[in-house]
mmCIF file of C-alpha atoms in Angstrom:
data_model
loop_
_atom_site.group_PDB
_atom_site.id
_atom_site.type_symbol
_atom_site.label_atom_id
_atom_site.label_comp_id
_atom_site.label_asym_id
_atom_site.label_seq_id
_atom_site.Cartn_x
_atom_site.Cartn_y
_atom_site.Cartn_z
ATOM 1 C CA MET A 1 43.449 235.196 134.497
ATOM 2 C CA LYS A 2 44.470 237.405 136.914
ATOM 3 C CA TYR A 3 41.646 236.641 139.448
ATOM 4 C CA ILE A 4 43.663 233.309 139.759
ATOM 5 C CA TYR A 5 45.922 235.245 142.061
ATOM 6 C CA LEU A 6 43.461 236.190 144.731
ATOM 7 C CA LEU A 7 42.932 232.392 145.869
ATOM 8 C CA ILE A 8 46.513 233.131 147.315
ATOM 9 C CA PHE A 9 44.138 234.797 150.419
ATOM 10 C CA LEU A 10 41.949 232.220 150.186
ATOM 11 C CA ILE A 11 44.261 229.550 152.191
ATOM 12 C CA PRO A 12 42.279 227.546 154.451
ATOM 13 C CA THR A 13 42.732 228.887 158.291
ATOM 14 C CA LEU A 14 41.842 225.362 159.474
ATOM 15 C CA VAL A 15 44.125 223.972 162.131
ATOM 16 C CA PHE A 16 45.572 220.739 161.254
ATOM 17 C CA SER A 17 47.077 218.284 163.997
ATOM 18 C CA GLN A 18 50.701 218.155 163.625
ATOM 19 C CA ASP A 19 52.809 214.913 162.852
ATOM 20 C CA ASP A 20 56.397 214.660 163.585
ATOM 21 C CA LEU A 21 58.418 215.541 160.628
ATOM 22 C CA PHE A 22 61.086 213.837 161.461
ATOM 23 C CA SER A 23 59.528 210.580 161.557
ATOM 24 C CA GLU A 24 57.698 210.965 158.663
ATOM 25 C CA ILE A 25 60.518 211.614 156.618
ATOM 26 C CA ASP A 26 62.639 208.669 157.697
ATOM 27 C CA VAL A 27 60.057 205.871 157.358
ATOM 28 C CA GLU A 28 59.553 203.833 154.331
ATOM 29 C CA VAL A 29 55.526 203.137 154.197
ATOM 30 C CA GLU A 30 55.935 201.097 150.954
ATOM 31 C CA GLU A 31 58.673 198.798 151.488
ATOM 32 C CA ASP A 32 59.059 197.890 147.495
ATOM 33 C CA TYR A 33 60.079 201.433 146.980
ATOM 34 C CA LYS A 34 63.467 203.622 147.795
ATOM 35 C CA SER A 35 62.843 206.005 150.496
ATOM 36 C CA ALA A 36 63.255 210.086 149.454
ATOM 37 C CA ALA A 37 66.283 210.780 147.452
ATOM 38 C CA PHE A 38 66.379 214.278 149.169
ATOM 39 C CA LYS A 39 64.598 215.056 152.618
ATOM 40 C CA GLY A 40 63.990 218.877 151.754
ATOM 41 C CA LEU A 41 61.260 219.918 149.140
ATOM 42 C CA LYS A 42 63.967 222.178 147.786
ATOM 43 C CA ILE A 43 67.855 220.903 147.357
ATOM 44 C CA VAL A 44 68.669 224.545 147.195
ATOM 45 C CA ASN A 45 67.086 226.728 145.305
ATOM 46 C CA PHE A 46 65.704 223.730 142.519
ATOM 47 C CA GLU A 47 62.719 221.650 143.484
ATOM 48 C CA SER A 48 63.529 218.532 144.529
ATOM 49 C CA THR A 49 61.880 215.050 143.781
ATOM 50 C CA LYS A 50 60.350 214.952 147.224
ATOM 51 C CA MET A 51 56.577 215.018 147.703
ATOM 52 C CA ILE A 52 54.424 215.779 150.522
ATOM 53 C CA SER A 53 51.793 213.374 151.321
ATOM 54 C CA ALA A 54 47.887 213.833 150.958
ATOM 55 C CA ASN A 55 45.802 215.932 153.041
ATOM 56 C CA GLU A 56 49.449 217.504 154.263
ATOM 57 C CA LEU A 57 49.548 221.592 154.755
ATOM 58 C CA TYR A 58 53.098 222.928 154.245
ATOM 59 C CA LEU A 59 54.404 226.252 155.200
ATOM 60 C CA ILE A 60 57.702 227.306 153.600
ATOM 61 C CA VAL A 61 59.390 230.705 154.695
ATOM 62 C CA SER A 62 62.774 231.202 152.639
ATOM 63 C CA HIS A 63 65.114 234.229 153.013
ATOM 64 C CA ARG A 64 67.648 235.915 150.890
ATOM 65 C CA PHE A 65 69.796 238.723 152.725
ATOM 66 C CA GLY A 66 71.670 240.757 150.404
ATOM 67 C CA SER A 67 75.080 240.516 149.477
ATOM 68 C CA ILE A 68 77.778 239.435 152.042
ATOM 69 C CA GLU A 69 79.952 241.611 149.638
ATOM 70 C CA THR A 70 78.774 244.807 151.189
ATOM 71 C CA GLY A 71 80.299 244.095 154.682
ATOM 72 C CA PHE A 72 79.293 246.289 157.914
ATOM 73 C CA LYS A 73 77.739 248.999 155.290
ATOM 74 C CA ASP A 74 74.540 246.875 155.018
ATOM 75 C CA PHE A 75 75.602 244.462 157.885
ATOM 76 C CA PHE A 76 76.082 241.768 155.817
ATOM 77 C CA GLY A 77 73.023 242.031 153.570
ATOM 78 C CA LEU A 78 70.816 242.325 156.131
ATOM 79 C CA ASP A 79 69.435 245.489 155.222
ATOM 80 C CA GLN A 80 68.624 244.180 151.446
ATOM 81 C CA ALA A 81 66.781 240.894 152.617
ATOM 82 C CA VAL A 82 64.052 239.456 150.429
ATOM 83 C CA THR A 83 61.245 236.815 152.144
ATOM 84 C CA ARG A 84 59.043 234.230 150.259
ATOM 85 C CA ILE A 85 55.958 232.573 151.973
ATOM 86 C CA ASN A 86 54.703 229.772 150.403
ATOM 87 C CA PHE A 87 51.726 227.314 150.997
ATOM 88 C CA LEU A 88 51.677 223.524 149.559
ATOM 89 C CA TYR A 89 48.610 221.052 150.128
ATOM 90 C CA GLY A 90 49.039 217.420 148.612
ATOM 91 C CA ILE A 91 46.055 216.425 147.029
ATOM 92 C CA THR A 92 47.453 213.000 146.763
ATOM 93 C CA ASP A 93 50.638 211.752 147.710
ATOM 94 C CA GLY A 94 51.548 212.175 144.446
ATOM 95 C CA ILE A 95 49.883 215.666 143.403
ATOM 96 C CA ASN A 96 51.007 218.801 145.161
ATOM 97 C CA ILE A 97 49.489 222.218 144.981
ATOM 98 C CA GLY A 98 51.234 225.785 145.896
ATOM 99 C CA VAL A 99 50.915 229.131 145.790
ATOM 100 C CA SER A 100 53.504 231.752 146.809
ATOM 101 C CA ARG A 101 54.257 235.742 147.328
ATOM 102 C CA SER A 102 57.836 236.748 147.343
ATOM 103 C CA SER A 103 58.898 240.292 147.741
ATOM 104 C CA PHE A 104 61.671 240.121 144.909
ATOM 105 C CA ARG A 105 59.275 241.910 142.244
ATOM 106 C CA LYS A 106 56.238 240.981 144.363
ATOM 107 C CA ILE A 107 55.890 238.233 142.592
ATOM 108 C CA TYR A 108 52.817 236.017 143.143
ATOM 109 C CA GLU A 109 53.109 232.277 141.946
ATOM 110 C CA SER A 110 51.232 228.963 141.954
ATOM 111 C CA SER A 111 52.509 225.685 141.336
ATOM 112 C CA LEU A 112 51.863 221.888 140.534
ATOM 113 C CA LYS A 113 54.067 219.269 141.013
ATOM 114 C CA ILE A 114 53.160 215.603 140.051
ATOM 115 C CA ARG A 115 55.144 212.300 140.751
ATOM 116 C CA LEU A 116 55.207 210.502 137.074
ATOM 117 C CA VAL A 117 57.322 207.424 138.337
ATOM 118 C CA ARG A 118 58.794 206.435 141.346
ATOM 119 C CA GLU A 119 62.290 204.716 142.250
ATOM 120 C CA LYS A 120 61.727 201.148 143.023
ATOM 121 C CA LYS A 121 64.311 198.365 144.719
ATOM 122 C CA GLY A 122 65.073 196.281 141.719
ATOM 123 C CA GLY A 123 62.799 198.031 139.208
ATOM 124 C CA PHE A 124 62.684 201.363 137.780
ATOM 125 C CA PRO A 125 65.734 203.366 138.755
ATOM 126 C CA PHE A 126 65.045 206.791 139.206
ATOM 127 C CA THR A 127 62.203 209.036 140.265
ATOM 128 C CA ILE A 128 60.822 211.380 137.724
ATOM 129 C CA VAL A 129 58.646 214.425 138.958
ATOM 130 C CA SER A 130 57.167 217.199 136.897
ATOM 131 C CA SER A 131 56.984 220.761 138.347
ATOM 132 C CA SER A 132 55.225 223.694 136.684
ATOM 133 C CA ASN A 133 54.861 227.218 137.901
ATOM 134 C CA ILE A 134 52.867 230.242 136.751
ATOM 135 C CA LEU A 135 54.079 233.887 137.936
ATOM 136 C CA ILE A 136 52.912 237.246 137.920
ATOM 137 C CA ASN A 137 55.305 240.411 138.290
ATOM 138 C CA THR A 138 53.248 242.681 139.950
ATOM 139 C CA SER A 139 56.635 245.434 140.466
ATOM 140 C CA LEU A 140 56.133 246.103 136.476
ATOM 141 C CA ASP A 141 55.074 249.960 136.489
ATOM 142 C CA ASP A 142 52.942 251.043 133.525
ATOM 143 C CA ALA A 143 54.003 254.767 134.030
ATOM 144 C CA ILE A 144 57.840 253.218 133.259
ATOM 145 C CA LEU A 145 56.743 250.893 130.546
ATOM 146 C CA PRO A 146 54.288 252.416 128.565
ATOM 147 C CA GLY A 147 51.530 249.856 126.779
ATOM 148 C CA LEU A 148 52.321 247.219 129.385
ATOM 149 C CA LYS A 149 49.965 245.056 129.440
ATOM 150 C CA PHE A 150 48.742 242.432 131.759
ATOM 151 C CA LYS A 151 50.228 239.528 129.997
ATOM 152 C CA ASN A 152 53.536 241.324 130.137
ATOM 153 C CA ARG A 153 53.494 240.720 133.847
ATOM 154 C CA LEU A 154 52.917 236.722 133.712
ATOM 155 C CA GLY A 155 55.882 233.763 133.188
ATOM 156 C CA TYR A 156 55.878 230.262 133.294
ATOM 157 C CA THR A 157 58.392 226.861 134.256
ATOM 158 C CA THR A 158 57.827 223.451 133.872
ATOM 159 C CA GLN A 159 60.736 221.018 134.847
ATOM 160 C CA LEU A 160 61.029 217.310 134.771
ATOM 161 C CA LEU A 161 62.767 216.533 138.286
ATOM 162 C CA ILE A 162 65.047 213.334 137.686
ATOM 163 C CA SER A 163 66.424 211.855 141.212
ATOM 164 C CA LYS A 164 68.322 208.520 141.983
ATOM 165 C CA LYS A 165 69.125 207.663 145.543
ATOM 166 C CA PHE A 166 72.672 205.619 145.070
ATOM 167 C CA ASN A 167 72.875 204.997 148.515
ATOM 168 C CA GLN A 168 71.596 205.964 152.219
ATOM 169 C CA ASN A 169 73.943 208.929 152.202
ATOM 170 C CA PHE A 170 74.227 209.916 148.483
ATOM 171 C CA SER A 171 71.804 211.290 145.971
ATOM 172 C CA LEU A 172 71.672 212.830 142.459
ATOM 173 C CA GLN A 173 69.113 215.236 140.410
ATOM 174 C CA LEU A 174 68.607 216.241 137.113
ATOM 175 C CA MET A 175 66.373 218.866 136.095
ATOM 176 C CA PRO A 176 65.808 220.051 132.450
ATOM 177 C CA THR A 177 64.187 223.408 132.589
ATOM 178 C CA PHE A 178 62.336 225.357 130.070
ATOM 179 C CA PHE A 179 60.657 228.473 131.324
ATOM 180 C CA HIS A 180 59.196 231.958 129.819
ATOM 181 C CA ASP A 181 58.910 235.538 130.761
ATOM 182 C CA ASN A 182 56.469 237.486 128.623
ATOM 183 C CA TYR A 183 59.256 240.590 129.637
ATOM 184 C CA VAL A 184 62.515 240.302 129.799
ATOM 185 C CA ASP A 185 65.442 242.835 130.966
ATOM 186 C CA ILE A 186 67.395 242.466 127.985
ATOM 187 C CA ASP A 187 66.003 243.197 124.725
ATOM 188 C CA GLU A 188 68.508 240.675 123.196
ATOM 189 C CA GLN A 189 67.220 237.759 125.786
ATOM 190 C CA HIS A 190 64.965 235.731 124.252
ATOM 191 C CA ASN A 191 61.618 235.687 126.268
ATOM 192 C CA SER A 192 61.866 231.403 125.995
ATOM 193 C CA GLN A 193 64.692 230.022 127.882
ATOM 194 C CA TYR A 194 66.554 226.785 129.018
ATOM 195 C CA VAL A 195 68.430 225.361 131.310
ATOM 196 C CA ILE A 196 70.034 221.992 132.650
ATOM 197 C CA GLY A 197 70.119 221.734 136.074
ATOM 198 C CA PHE A 198 72.309 219.463 138.484
ATOM 199 C CA GLY A 199 71.776 219.200 142.051
ATOM 200 C CA GLY A 200 73.349 216.703 144.869
ATOM 201 C CA ARG A 201 72.824 215.547 148.606
ATOM 202 C CA HIS A 202 75.616 213.893 150.760
ATOM 203 C CA LYS A 203 74.127 212.881 153.759
ATOM 204 C CA LEU A 204 76.838 213.529 157.074
ATOM 205 C CA THR A 205 74.759 212.415 159.982
ATOM 206 C CA LYS A 206 71.454 211.254 160.887
ATOM 207 C CA ARG A 207 70.108 214.516 160.671
ATOM 208 C CA LEU A 208 72.737 216.841 158.747
ATOM 209 C CA SER A 209 73.237 216.714 155.035
ATOM 210 C CA LEU A 210 75.210 218.775 152.278
ATOM 211 C CA ASN A 211 73.308 219.821 149.011
ATOM 212 C CA PHE A 212 74.195 221.713 145.810
ATOM 213 C CA ASP A 213 72.548 222.684 142.855
ATOM 214 C CA TYR A 214 73.609 224.546 139.801
ATOM 215 C CA GLY A 215 71.937 225.945 136.928
ATOM 216 C CA TRP A 216 73.730 226.105 133.289
ATOM 217 C CA HIS A 217 71.639 228.776 131.050
ATOM 218 C CA LEU A 218 71.719 227.304 127.755
ATOM 219 C CA ASN A 219 70.669 230.435 125.290
ATOM 220 C CA ARG A 220 71.765 233.539 127.434
ATOM 221 C CA ALA A 221 71.975 236.650 125.637
ATOM 222 C CA ASP A 222 75.723 237.596 125.226
ATOM 223 C CA ASN A 223 75.206 240.999 126.839
ATOM 224 C CA SER A 224 73.626 239.676 129.761
ATOM 225 C CA PRO A 225 74.789 240.825 132.912
ATOM 226 C CA PHE A 226 73.666 237.649 134.480
ATOM 227 C CA VAL A 227 74.789 234.023 135.415
ATOM 228 C CA ASN A 228 74.290 230.774 136.246
ATOM 229 C CA PRO A 229 73.133 230.142 139.772
ATOM 230 C CA LEU A 230 75.251 228.062 141.982
ATOM 231 C CA SER A 231 74.129 227.298 145.529
ATOM 232 C CA ILE A 232 75.575 225.194 148.355
ATOM 233 C CA GLY A 233 74.274 224.827 152.020
ATOM 234 C CA VAL A 234 72.802 222.096 154.229
ATOM 235 C CA ASP A 235 69.946 220.780 155.503
ATOM 236 C CA ILE A 236 69.079 220.130 159.233
ATOM 237 C CA GLU A 237 66.244 217.916 160.458
ATOM 238 C CA THR A 238 64.560 218.131 163.388
ATOM 239 C CA GLY A 239 61.206 217.332 164.987
ATOM 240 C CA GLY A 240 58.627 219.278 162.800
ATOM 241 C CA HIS A 241 61.076 220.850 160.483
ATOM 242 C CA VAL A 242 63.510 220.630 157.893
ATOM 243 C CA PHE A 243 65.829 223.717 158.310
ATOM 244 C CA GLN A 244 67.976 224.608 155.302
ATOM 245 C CA LEU A 245 71.124 227.052 155.392
ATOM 246 C CA HIS A 246 72.740 227.712 152.344
ATOM 247 C CA PHE A 247 74.912 230.520 150.386
ATOM 248 C CA THR A 248 74.169 231.117 146.728
ATOM 249 C CA ASN A 249 74.853 234.000 143.819
ATOM 250 C CA ALA A 250 71.182 234.240 143.124
ATOM 251 C CA GLN A 251 69.208 236.216 145.335
ATOM 252 C CA PRO A 252 65.741 235.328 143.661
ATOM 253 C CA MET A 253 63.466 232.427 144.854
ATOM 254 C CA ASN A 254 61.353 231.976 142.016
ATOM 255 C CA THR A 255 62.307 229.770 139.457
ATOM 256 C CA ASN A 256 62.474 232.201 136.656
ATOM 257 C CA GLY A 257 64.191 234.646 138.946
ATOM 258 C CA PHE A 258 66.953 232.266 140.210
ATOM 259 C CA LEU A 259 67.763 230.799 136.675
ATOM 260 C CA GLY A 260 67.212 234.199 134.785
ATOM 261 C CA GLN A 261 68.036 237.193 137.024
ATOM 262 C CA GLY A 262 71.083 235.774 139.182
ATOM 263 C CA THR A 263 73.768 238.462 139.513
ATOM 264 C CA GLY A 264 76.471 237.378 141.932
ATOM 265 C CA ASP A 265 79.973 236.320 141.276
ATOM 266 C CA TRP A 266 81.419 233.777 143.938
ATOM 267 C CA GLY A 267 84.726 234.784 143.044
ATOM 268 C CA LYS A 268 84.337 238.439 144.588
ATOM 269 C CA GLY A 269 82.292 236.754 147.600
ATOM 270 C CA ASP A 270 79.448 238.495 145.667
ATOM 271 C CA ILE A 271 76.917 235.720 147.263
ATOM 272 C CA PHE A 272 73.809 235.602 149.575
ATOM 273 C CA PHE A 273 73.320 233.734 152.473
ATOM 274 C CA GLY A 274 69.771 232.676 153.329
ATOM 275 C CA PHE A 275 67.529 229.974 154.459
ATOM 276 C CA ASN A 276 64.408 227.749 153.637
ATOM 277 C CA LEU A 277 62.188 226.519 156.669
ATOM 278 C CA SER A 278 59.591 224.167 156.817
ATOM 279 C CA ARG A 279 56.401 223.405 158.743
ATOM 280 C CA VAL A 280 54.126 220.672 157.857
ATOM 281 C CA PHE A 281 50.588 220.827 159.570
#
């Protein structure tokens, strides 16, 4: 099982000709279907129902600084930053796969995203996408955790992403989520955890939108120090890029991380500034 993750080092080094992303995301290829409810592959932290096209390769660089609450001591979080590098590939227009590595807990992850049904003009009112992930936490130390086995490093996520584009400017998404960590930080926390996610996008100008997402954890342990993730940001669309800037109370970027291990407090200014930058080849 663990050798699957060696595939992360086998990302093709071929150079693909680049199309203009801004042109691609604004054109409706099939007139019977509504254009994408979201222009970014993520709303903020949660996956969106946007898919990448067949044979396209995306590089997504995500960055979260430390808490801005520390002020100049850590230069508003600069000294405590974490980074995630994610490669996504479109097998078809409706099937996407990916591999990533995050500096938070040195997590490697594989992903599969499948569009089940697409919102259609005068037809089905929602786009529904399934999103699944398998991750390995390589930061766990068997010297500190006697009896640690490889399976203890694994985590899993499965989600349904259900979006609706109400008009050209406003979209909402519902994300019922199940995730499982074979190792949890709190003994009282169930390994299997359940979340209802909510997210939305409001287009402000042709190239600028306001986004938000929130995860309501349904079975968090009573003594858990972790909190529900709330994130607010903007999407900026330029030729070849979708640039997302945001504030969030959860520094981890993998789904299991921001849903189960967020520590910030909006009321105290304990929040994290970050960005997602997408590039298509």
